[in-house]
Short mmCIF file of C-alpha atoms and ligand atoms in Angstrom, two decimals:
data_model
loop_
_atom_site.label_atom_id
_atom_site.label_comp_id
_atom_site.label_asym_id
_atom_site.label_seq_id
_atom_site.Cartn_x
_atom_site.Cartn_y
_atom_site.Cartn_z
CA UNK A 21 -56.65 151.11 34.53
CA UNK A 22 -53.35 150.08 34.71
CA UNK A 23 -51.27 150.03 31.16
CA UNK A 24 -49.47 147.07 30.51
CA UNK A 25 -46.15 147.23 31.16
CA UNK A 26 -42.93 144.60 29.57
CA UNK A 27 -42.17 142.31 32.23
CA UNK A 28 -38.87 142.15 34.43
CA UNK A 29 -37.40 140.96 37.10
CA UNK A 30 -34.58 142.20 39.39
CA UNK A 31 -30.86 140.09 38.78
CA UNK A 32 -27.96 140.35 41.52
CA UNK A 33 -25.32 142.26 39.37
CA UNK A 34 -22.67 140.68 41.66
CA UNK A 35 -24.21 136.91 41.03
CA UNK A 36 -27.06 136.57 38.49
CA UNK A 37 -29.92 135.59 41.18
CA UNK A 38 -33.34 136.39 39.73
CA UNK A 39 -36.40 137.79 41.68
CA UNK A 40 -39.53 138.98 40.78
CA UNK A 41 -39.50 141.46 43.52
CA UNK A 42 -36.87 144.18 44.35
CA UNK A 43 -34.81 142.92 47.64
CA UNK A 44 -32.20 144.98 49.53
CA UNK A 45 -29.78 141.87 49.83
CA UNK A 46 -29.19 139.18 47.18
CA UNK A 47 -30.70 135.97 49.20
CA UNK A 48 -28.25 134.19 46.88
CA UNK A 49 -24.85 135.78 47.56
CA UNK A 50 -25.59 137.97 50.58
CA UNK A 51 -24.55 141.00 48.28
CA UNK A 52 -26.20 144.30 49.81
CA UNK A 53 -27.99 146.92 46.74
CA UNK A 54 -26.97 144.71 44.01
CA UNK A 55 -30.32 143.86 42.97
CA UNK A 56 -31.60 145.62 39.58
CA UNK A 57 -34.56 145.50 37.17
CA UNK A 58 -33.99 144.46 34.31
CA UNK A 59 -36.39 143.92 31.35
CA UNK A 60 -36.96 139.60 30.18
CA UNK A 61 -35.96 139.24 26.80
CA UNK A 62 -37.72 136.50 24.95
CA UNK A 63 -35.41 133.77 24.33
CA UNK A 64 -34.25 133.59 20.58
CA UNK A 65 -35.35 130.08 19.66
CA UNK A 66 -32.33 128.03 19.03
CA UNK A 67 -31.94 126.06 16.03
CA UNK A 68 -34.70 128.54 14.11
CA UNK A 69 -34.83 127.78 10.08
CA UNK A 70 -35.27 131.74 9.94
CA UNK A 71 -31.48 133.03 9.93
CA UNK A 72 -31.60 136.29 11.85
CA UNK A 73 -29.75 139.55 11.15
CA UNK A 74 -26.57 138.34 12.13
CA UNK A 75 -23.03 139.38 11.00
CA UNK A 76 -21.08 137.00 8.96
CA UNK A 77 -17.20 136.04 10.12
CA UNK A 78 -14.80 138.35 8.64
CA UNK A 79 -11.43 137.97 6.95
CA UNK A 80 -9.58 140.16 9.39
CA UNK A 81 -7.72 141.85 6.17
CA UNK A 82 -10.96 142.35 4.48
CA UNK A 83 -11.96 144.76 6.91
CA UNK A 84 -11.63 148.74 6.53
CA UNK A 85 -10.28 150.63 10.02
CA UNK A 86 -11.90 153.55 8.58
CA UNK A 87 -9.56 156.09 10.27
CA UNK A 88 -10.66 158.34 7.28
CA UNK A 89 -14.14 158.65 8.54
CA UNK A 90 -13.21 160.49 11.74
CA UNK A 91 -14.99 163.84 11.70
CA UNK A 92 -12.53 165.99 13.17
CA UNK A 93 -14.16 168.73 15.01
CA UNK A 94 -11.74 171.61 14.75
CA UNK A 95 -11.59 171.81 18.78
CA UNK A 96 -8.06 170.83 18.84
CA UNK A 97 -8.43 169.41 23.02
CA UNK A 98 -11.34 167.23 22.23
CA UNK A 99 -10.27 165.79 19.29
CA UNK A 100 -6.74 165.11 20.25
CA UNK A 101 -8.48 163.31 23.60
CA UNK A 102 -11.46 161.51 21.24
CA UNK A 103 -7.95 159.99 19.33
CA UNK A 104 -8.25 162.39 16.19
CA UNK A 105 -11.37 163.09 16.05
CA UNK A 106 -15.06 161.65 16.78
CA UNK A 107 -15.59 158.31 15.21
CA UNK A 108 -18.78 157.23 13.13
CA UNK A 109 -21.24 155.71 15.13
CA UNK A 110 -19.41 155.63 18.33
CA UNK A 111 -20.61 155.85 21.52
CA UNK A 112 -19.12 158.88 24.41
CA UNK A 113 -19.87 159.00 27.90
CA UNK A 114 -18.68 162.39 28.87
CA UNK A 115 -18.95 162.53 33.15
CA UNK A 116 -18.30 165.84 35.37
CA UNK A 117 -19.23 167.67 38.77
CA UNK A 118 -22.56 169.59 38.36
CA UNK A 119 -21.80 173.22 36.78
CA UNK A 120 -18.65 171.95 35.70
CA UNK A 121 -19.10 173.13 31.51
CA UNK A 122 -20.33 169.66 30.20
CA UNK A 123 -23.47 170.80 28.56
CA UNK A 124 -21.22 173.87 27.17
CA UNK A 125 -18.64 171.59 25.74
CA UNK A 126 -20.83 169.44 23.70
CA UNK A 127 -22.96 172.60 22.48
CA UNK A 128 -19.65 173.74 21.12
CA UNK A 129 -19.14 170.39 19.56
CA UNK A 130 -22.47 170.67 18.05
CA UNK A 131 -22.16 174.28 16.75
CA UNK A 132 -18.57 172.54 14.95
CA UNK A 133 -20.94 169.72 13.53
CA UNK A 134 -23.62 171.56 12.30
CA UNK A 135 -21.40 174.11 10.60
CA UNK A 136 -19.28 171.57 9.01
CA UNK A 137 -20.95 168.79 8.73
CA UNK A 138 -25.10 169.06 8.95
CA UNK A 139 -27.62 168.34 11.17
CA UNK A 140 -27.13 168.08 14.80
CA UNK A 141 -29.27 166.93 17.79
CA UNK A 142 -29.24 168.28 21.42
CA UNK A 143 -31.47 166.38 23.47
CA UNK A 144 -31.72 167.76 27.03
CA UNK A 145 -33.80 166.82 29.56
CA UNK A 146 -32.54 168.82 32.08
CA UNK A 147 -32.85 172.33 30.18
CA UNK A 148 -35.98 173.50 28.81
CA UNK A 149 -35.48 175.14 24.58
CA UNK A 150 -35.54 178.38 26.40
CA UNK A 151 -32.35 177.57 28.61
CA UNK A 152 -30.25 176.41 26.17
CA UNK A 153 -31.07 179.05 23.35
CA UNK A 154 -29.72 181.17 26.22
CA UNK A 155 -26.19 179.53 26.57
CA UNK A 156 -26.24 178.78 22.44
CA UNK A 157 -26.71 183.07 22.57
CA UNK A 158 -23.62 183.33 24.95
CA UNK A 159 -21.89 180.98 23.12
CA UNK A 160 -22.29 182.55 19.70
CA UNK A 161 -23.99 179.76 18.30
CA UNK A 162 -25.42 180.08 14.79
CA UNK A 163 -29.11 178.38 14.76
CA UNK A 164 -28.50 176.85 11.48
CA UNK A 165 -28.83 172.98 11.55
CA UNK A 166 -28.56 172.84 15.30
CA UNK A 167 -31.83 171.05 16.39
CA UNK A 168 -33.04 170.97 20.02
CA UNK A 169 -35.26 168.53 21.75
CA UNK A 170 -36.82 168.52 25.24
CA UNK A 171 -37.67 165.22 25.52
CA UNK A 172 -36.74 162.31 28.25
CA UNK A 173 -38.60 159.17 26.61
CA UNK A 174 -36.54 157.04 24.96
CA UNK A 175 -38.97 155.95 22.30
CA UNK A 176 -39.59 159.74 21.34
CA UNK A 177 -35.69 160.48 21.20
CA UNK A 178 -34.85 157.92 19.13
CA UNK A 179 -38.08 158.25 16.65
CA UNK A 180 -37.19 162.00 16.51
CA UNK A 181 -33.46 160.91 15.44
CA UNK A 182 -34.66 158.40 12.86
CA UNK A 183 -36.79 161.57 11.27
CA UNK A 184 -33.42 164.04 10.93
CA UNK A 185 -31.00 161.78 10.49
CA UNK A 186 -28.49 164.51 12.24
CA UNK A 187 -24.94 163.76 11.75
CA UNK A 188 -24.29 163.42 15.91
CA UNK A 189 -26.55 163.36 18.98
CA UNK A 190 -26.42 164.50 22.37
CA UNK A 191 -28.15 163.27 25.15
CA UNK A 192 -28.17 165.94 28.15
CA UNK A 193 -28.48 163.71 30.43
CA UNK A 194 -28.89 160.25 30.19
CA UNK A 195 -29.92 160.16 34.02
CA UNK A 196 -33.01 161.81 33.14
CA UNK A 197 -34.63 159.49 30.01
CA UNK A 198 -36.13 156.97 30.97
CA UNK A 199 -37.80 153.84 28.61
CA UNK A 200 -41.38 152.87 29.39
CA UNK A 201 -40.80 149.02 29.19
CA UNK A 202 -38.69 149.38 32.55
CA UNK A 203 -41.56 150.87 35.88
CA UNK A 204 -38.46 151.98 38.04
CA UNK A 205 -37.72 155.50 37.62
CA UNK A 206 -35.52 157.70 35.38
CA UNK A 207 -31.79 157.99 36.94
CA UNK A 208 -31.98 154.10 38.47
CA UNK A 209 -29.66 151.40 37.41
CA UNK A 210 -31.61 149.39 35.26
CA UNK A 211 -33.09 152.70 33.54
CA UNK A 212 -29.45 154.13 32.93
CA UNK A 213 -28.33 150.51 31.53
CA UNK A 214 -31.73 149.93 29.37
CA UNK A 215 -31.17 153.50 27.65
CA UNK A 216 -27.49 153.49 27.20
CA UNK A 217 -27.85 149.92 26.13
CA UNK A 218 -30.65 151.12 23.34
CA UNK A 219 -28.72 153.96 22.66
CA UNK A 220 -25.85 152.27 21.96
CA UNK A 221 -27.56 149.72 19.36
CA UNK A 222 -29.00 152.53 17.57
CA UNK A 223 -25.61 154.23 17.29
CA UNK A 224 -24.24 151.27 15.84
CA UNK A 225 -26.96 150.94 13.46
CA UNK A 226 -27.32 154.08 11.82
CA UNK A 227 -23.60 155.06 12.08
CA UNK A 228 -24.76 158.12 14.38
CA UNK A 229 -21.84 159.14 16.78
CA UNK A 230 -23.59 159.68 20.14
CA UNK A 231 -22.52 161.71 23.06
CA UNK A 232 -24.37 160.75 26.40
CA UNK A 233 -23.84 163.65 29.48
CA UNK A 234 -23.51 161.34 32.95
CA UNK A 235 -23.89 163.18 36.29
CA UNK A 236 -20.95 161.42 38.60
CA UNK A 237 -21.66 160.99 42.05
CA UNK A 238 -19.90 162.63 45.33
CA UNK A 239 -17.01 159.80 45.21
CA UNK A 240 -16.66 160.71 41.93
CA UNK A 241 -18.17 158.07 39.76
CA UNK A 242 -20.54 158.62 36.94
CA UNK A 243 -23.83 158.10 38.76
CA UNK A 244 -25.68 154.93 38.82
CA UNK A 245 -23.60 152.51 37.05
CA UNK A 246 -19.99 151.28 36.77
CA UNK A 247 -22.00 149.47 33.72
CA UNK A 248 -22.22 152.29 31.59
CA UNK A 249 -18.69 152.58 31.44
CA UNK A 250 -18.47 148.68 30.00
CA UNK A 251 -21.21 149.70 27.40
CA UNK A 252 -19.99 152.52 25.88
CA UNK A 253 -16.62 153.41 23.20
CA UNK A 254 -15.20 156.26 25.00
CA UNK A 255 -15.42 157.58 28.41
CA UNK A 256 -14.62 161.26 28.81
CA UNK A 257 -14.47 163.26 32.55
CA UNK A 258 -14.78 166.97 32.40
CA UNK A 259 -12.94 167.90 35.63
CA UNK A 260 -11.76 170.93 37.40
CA UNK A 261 -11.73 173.30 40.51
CA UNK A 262 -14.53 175.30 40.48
CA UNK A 263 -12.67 178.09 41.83
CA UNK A 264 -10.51 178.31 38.89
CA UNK A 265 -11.52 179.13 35.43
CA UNK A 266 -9.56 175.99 33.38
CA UNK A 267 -11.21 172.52 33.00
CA UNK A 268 -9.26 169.44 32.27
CA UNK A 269 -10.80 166.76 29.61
CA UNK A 270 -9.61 163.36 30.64
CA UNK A 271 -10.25 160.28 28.53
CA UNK A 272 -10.69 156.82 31.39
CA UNK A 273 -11.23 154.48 28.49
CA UNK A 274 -11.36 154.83 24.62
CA UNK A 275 -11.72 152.10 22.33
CA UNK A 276 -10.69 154.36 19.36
CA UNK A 277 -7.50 156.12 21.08
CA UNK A 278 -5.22 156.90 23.93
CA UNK A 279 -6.44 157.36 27.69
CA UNK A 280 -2.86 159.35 28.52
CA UNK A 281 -4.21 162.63 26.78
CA UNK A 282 -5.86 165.30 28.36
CA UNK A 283 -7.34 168.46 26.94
CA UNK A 284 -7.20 171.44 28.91
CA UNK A 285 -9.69 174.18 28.46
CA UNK A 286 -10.95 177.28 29.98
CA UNK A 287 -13.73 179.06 30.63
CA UNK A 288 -14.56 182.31 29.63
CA UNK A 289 -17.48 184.77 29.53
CA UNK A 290 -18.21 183.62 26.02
CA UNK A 291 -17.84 179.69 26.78
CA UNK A 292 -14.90 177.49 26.36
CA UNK A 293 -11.43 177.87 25.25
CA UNK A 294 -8.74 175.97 24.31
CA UNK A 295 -5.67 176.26 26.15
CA UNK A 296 -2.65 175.58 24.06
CA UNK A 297 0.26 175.83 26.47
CA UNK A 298 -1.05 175.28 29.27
CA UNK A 299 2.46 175.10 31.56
CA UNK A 300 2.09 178.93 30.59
CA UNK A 301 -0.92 179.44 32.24
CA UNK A 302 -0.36 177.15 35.35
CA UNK A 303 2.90 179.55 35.72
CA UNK A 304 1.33 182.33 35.36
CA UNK A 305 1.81 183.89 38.93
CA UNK A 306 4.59 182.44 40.45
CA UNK A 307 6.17 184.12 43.41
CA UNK A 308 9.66 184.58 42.81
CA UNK A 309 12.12 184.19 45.07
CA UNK A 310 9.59 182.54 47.68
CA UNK A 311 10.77 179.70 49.43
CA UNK A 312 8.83 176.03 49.10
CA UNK A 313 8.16 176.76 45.33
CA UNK A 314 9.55 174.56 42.92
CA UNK A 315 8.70 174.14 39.03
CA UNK A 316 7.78 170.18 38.05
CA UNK A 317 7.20 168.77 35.15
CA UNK A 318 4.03 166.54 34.80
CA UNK A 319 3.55 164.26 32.01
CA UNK A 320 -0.04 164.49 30.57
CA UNK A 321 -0.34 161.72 28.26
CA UNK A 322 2.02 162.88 25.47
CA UNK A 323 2.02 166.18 26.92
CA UNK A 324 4.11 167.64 29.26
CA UNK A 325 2.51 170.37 31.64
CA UNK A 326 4.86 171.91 34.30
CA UNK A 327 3.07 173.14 37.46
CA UNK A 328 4.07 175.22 40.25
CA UNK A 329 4.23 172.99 43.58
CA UNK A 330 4.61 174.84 46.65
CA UNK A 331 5.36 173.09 50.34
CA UNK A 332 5.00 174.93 53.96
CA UNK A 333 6.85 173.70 56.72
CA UNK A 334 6.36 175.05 60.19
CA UNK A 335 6.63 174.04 63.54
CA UNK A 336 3.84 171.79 64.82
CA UNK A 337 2.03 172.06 68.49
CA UNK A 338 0.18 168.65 67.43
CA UNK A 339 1.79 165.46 69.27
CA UNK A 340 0.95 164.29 65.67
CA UNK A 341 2.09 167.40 63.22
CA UNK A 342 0.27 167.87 60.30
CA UNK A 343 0.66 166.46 56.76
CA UNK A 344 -1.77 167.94 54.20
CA UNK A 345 -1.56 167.42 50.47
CA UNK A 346 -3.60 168.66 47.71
CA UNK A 347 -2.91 167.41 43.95
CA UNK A 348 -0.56 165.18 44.84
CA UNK A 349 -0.88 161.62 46.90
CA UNK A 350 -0.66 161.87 50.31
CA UNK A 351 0.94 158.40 50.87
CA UNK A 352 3.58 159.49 48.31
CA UNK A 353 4.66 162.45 50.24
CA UNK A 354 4.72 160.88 54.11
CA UNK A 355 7.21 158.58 52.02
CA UNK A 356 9.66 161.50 50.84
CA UNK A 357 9.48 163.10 54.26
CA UNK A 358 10.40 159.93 55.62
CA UNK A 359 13.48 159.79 53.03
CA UNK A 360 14.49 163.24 53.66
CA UNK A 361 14.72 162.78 57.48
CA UNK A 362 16.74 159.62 57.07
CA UNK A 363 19.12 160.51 54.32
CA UNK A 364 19.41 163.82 54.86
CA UNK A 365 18.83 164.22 57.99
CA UNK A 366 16.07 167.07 57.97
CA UNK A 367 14.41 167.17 61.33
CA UNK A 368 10.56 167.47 60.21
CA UNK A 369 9.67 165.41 62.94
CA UNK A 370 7.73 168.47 65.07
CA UNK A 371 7.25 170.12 61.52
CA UNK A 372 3.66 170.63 60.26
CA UNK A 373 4.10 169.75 56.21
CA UNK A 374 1.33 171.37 53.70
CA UNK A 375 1.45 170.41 50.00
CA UNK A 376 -0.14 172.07 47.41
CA UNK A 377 0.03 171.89 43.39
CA UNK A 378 -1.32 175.34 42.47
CA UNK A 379 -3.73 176.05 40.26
CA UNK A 380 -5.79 172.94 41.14
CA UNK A 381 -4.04 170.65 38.81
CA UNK A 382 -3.87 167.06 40.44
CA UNK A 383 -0.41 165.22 39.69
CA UNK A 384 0.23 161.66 40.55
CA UNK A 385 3.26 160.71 38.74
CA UNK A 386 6.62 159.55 40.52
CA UNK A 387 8.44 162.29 38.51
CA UNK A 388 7.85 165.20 40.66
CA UNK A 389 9.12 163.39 43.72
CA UNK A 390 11.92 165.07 43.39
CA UNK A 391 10.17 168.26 43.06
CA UNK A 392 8.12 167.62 46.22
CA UNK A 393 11.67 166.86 48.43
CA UNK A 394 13.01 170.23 46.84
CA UNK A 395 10.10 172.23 47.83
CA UNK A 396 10.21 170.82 51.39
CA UNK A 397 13.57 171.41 51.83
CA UNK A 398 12.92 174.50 50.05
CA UNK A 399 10.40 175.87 52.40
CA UNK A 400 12.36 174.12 56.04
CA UNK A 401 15.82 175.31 55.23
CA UNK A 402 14.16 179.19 54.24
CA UNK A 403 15.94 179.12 50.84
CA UNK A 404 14.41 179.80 47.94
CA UNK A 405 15.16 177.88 44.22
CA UNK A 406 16.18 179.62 41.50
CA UNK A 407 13.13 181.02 39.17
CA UNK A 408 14.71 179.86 36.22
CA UNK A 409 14.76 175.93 37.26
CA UNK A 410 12.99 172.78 36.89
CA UNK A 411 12.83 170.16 39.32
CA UNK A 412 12.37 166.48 37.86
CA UNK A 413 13.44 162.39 39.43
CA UNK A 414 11.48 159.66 40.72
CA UNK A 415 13.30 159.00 44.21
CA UNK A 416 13.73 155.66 46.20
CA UNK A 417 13.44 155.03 49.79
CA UNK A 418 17.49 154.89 49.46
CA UNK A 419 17.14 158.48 48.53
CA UNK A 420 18.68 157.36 45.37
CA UNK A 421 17.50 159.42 42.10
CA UNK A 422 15.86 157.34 39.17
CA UNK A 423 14.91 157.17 35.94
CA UNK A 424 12.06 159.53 34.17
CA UNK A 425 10.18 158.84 30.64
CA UNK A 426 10.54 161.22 28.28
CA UNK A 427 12.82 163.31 30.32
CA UNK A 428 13.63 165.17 26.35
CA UNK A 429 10.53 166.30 25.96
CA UNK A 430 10.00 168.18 29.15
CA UNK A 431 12.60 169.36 29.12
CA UNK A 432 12.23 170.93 25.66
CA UNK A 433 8.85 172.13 27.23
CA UNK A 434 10.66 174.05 29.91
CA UNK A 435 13.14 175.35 27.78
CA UNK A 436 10.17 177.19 25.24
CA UNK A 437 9.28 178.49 28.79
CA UNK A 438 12.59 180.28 29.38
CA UNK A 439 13.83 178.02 32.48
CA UNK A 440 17.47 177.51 31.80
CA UNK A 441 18.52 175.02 34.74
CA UNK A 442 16.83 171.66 35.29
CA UNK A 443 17.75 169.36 38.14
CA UNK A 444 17.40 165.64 36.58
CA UNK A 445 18.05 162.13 37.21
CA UNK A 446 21.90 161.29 36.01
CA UNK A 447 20.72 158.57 33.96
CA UNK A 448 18.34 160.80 32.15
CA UNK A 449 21.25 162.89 31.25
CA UNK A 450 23.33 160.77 29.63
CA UNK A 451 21.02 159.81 26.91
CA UNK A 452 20.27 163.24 25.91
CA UNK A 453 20.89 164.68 23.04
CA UNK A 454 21.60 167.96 22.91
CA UNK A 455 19.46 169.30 20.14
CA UNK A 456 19.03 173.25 19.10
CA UNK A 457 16.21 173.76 21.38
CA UNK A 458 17.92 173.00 24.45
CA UNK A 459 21.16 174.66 23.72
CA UNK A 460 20.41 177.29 26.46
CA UNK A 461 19.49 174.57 29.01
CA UNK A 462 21.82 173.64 31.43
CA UNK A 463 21.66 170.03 33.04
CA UNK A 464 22.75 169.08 36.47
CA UNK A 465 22.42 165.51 36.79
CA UNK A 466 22.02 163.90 39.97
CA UNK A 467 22.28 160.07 41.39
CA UNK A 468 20.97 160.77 45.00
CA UNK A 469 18.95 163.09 46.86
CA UNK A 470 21.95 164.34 49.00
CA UNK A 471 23.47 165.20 45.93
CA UNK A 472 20.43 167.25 44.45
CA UNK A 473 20.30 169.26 48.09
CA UNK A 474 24.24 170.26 46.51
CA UNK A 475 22.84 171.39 43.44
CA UNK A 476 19.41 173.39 44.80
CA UNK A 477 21.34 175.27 47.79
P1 TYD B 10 -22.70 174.03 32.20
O1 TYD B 10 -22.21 173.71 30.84
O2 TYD B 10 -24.17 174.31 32.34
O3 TYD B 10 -22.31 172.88 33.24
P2 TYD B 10 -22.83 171.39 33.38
O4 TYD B 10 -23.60 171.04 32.17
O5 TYD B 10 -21.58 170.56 33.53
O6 TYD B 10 -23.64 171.33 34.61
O7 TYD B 10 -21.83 175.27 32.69
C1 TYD B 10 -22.04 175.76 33.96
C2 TYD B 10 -21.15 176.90 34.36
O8 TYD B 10 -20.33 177.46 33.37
C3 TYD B 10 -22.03 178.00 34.87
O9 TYD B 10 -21.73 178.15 36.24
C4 TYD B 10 -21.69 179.21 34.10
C5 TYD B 10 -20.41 178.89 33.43
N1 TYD B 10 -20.33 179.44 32.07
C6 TYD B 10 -19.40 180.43 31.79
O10 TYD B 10 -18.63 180.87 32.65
N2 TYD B 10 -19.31 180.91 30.50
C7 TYD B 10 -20.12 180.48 29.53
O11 TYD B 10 -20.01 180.94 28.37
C8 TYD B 10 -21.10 179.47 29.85
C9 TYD B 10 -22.03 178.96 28.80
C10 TYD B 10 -21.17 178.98 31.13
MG1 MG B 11 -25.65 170.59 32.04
#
């Protein structure tokens, strides 16, 4: 016998065409894959005597921002990238490459919540109890007031939450629950919306913060749906290389904070852990005295982060030589090879041009231009730059130098490093003050690219 099941149909997502049947193109719009079930809701009756639960209009300075009820977790990267800490009955999306350290991260949240706080929830439908008490072993983890649940029905996970009332929930992954009003399986579109969406309403009910795992896909979207990202508060990746050991936490959208900050982690036999200068550790072996290295500085949010980028430039037997870049854009640097073999006059014409920010790091910010024309040159002209200096400008296609934010507070960065020369834009110089922390560093400000050849060489 067949169980009743909620009925739905399947709406384009691109223009709101309803069909009982799933179709491959909208016969509406002409829209390929956009059709997706979705569950009928009964219509509220309009007009109804019966008021419903709805919220009353609000004097705007009648209402708390309850700041205070943050829960700060004592993880220093996460909170600072949650925007002080994780916020009462908010919901987190946090995305990543399989294997990445998602499900470690968020067991280490846990462990923080159920030691200072109480009860905690790990649901995982991708683990069995076994797996995890495994990782929780490697991890340290005290059992105290940690629960676990192996469970991918919706209906059970959210009954079980309503018995312990833990003080956060995580949902390993929400790919794999699935809600029995919906027939289409666990991981499709409509399932991933339904159960976010239901999550989501419960977290705003019983004041629960809730932190959903998403699996992202291989062009690096969290799988399924663009739509989860609308639904939820906060939308965390977990990225790095995994043939390096540190992991970068990135926030894409956060209704309670800053996207510009980043928490950088690593990981360790024993899980996790926080890197707190990281410039040191992306520095950490650094040829000296080898040409096509240059130190930038990267802004990270409020954070600056120098890196260690490193050009090759060798003579081509392509008709069309090489250009390969990796952590940096690749449009971005045909642009400053262009510059530097019009303004300066670098022949890189028959050159073969390879990129690379070491360590894995990615960089797209205009400040390192400068950095990339120095390493170039660098590497082509067989000189090397001095260890001891930093390499900072957004250039022009006039090869003229401009402008950098916060130009202080890398440099202040560098100097706690020991680098004692930076190369910056002239206007950047000017406004700086000279405080007590950059006593020792020298500044040699530049207006052109011609000019900052001079200086390097
Ligand atoms: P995991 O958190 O399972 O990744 P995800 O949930 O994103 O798929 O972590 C996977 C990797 O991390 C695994 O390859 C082993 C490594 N790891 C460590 O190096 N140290 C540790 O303490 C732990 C728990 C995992
Ligand atoms: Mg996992």
């Amino acid at each position: 016998m067949k169980a009743s099941k909620a009925k739905t149909v399947y709406v384009c997502q691109s223009c709101g065409t309803q069909s009982p049947r799933w179709m491959g193109k909208c016969p509406d719009c002409g829209q390929w894959n956009t059709m997706v079930e979705e569950r009928v809701e009964k219509p509220r009756e309009i007009g109804s005597a019966k008021r419903h639960d709805g919220a009353e209009p609000l004097l705007l300075g009648d209402i708390k921002a309850g700041e205070e009820d943050r829960f700060v977790t004592k993880i220093g990267e996460l909170d600072r990238v949650l925007g002080g800490g994780i916020v009462p009955g908010s919901v987190v999306l946090v995305g990543g490459d399989p294997g990445i350290g998602k499900s470690t991260l968020v067991l280490q949240m846990l462990r923080q919540v159920s030691e200072l706080r109480g009860k905690a929830l790990y649901v995982s439908g991708e683990e069995s109890p076994s797996q995890i008490k495994m990782r929780a072993q490697r991890l340290g983890v005290k059992a105290e007031n940690l629960y676990v649940l192996a469970e991918t029905s919706l209906d059970e996970i959210l009954r079980a939450a309503d018995e312990l009332q833990p003080q956060a929930i995580v949902v390993d992954s929400v790919q794999t629950v699935y809600t029995s009003e919906l027939p289409s399986a666990p991981g499709s579109v409509g399932q991933v919306r339904e159960v976010s969406g239901r999550l989501m309403l419960h977290a705003k009910r019983t004041g629960i913060p809730t932190f959903l795992i998403g699996h992202v896909t291989k062009d690096g979207a969290i799988a399924g749906p663009r739509v989860l990202e609308h639904i939820v508060d906060t939308v965390l990746y977990f990225e790095g290389d995994r043939g390096h050991a540190f992991r970068i936490l990135r926030a894409v959208k956060n209704r309670f904070g800053s996207t510009n900050e980043i928490g950088v982690f690593e990981m360790k036999e024993s899980g996790l852990a926080e890197v707190a200068n990281p410039s040191e550790m992306f520095l950490a072996e650094r040829p000296k005295d080898a040409t096509g290295s240059v130190v930038v500085s990267s802004l990270e949010g409020s954070r600056p982060i120098l890196a260690e980028l490193q050009a090759l430039v060798a003579s081509s037997k392509l008709a069309m030589p090489r250009r390969t870049c990796i952590g940096v854009d690749y449009n971005r640097v045909s642009l400053l090879i262009a510059v530097l073999e019009k303004r300066v006059g670098m022949h890189l014409m028959g050159m073969d041009v390879f990129v690379n920010v070491v360590g894995g790091l990615k960089i797209d910010e205009p400040a390192v231009d400068l950095g990339v024309i120095a390493a170039v040159a660098s590497s082509f002209r067989e000189k090397p730059i001095p260890p001891d200096m930093v390499v900072m400008g957004e250039v022009g296609l006039a090869g003229e130098v401009r402008a950098i934010s916060q130009a202080e507070a890398r440099l202040k960065d560098a100097a706690k490093l020991g680098f004692t020369r930076c190369i910056l834009p002239a206007v950047n110089v000017e406004k700086i003050e000279k405080s007590a922390a950059l006593k020792k560093m020298e500044l040699l400000g530049v207006r052109t690219v011609e000019e900052a050849m001079e200086r390097l060489f």
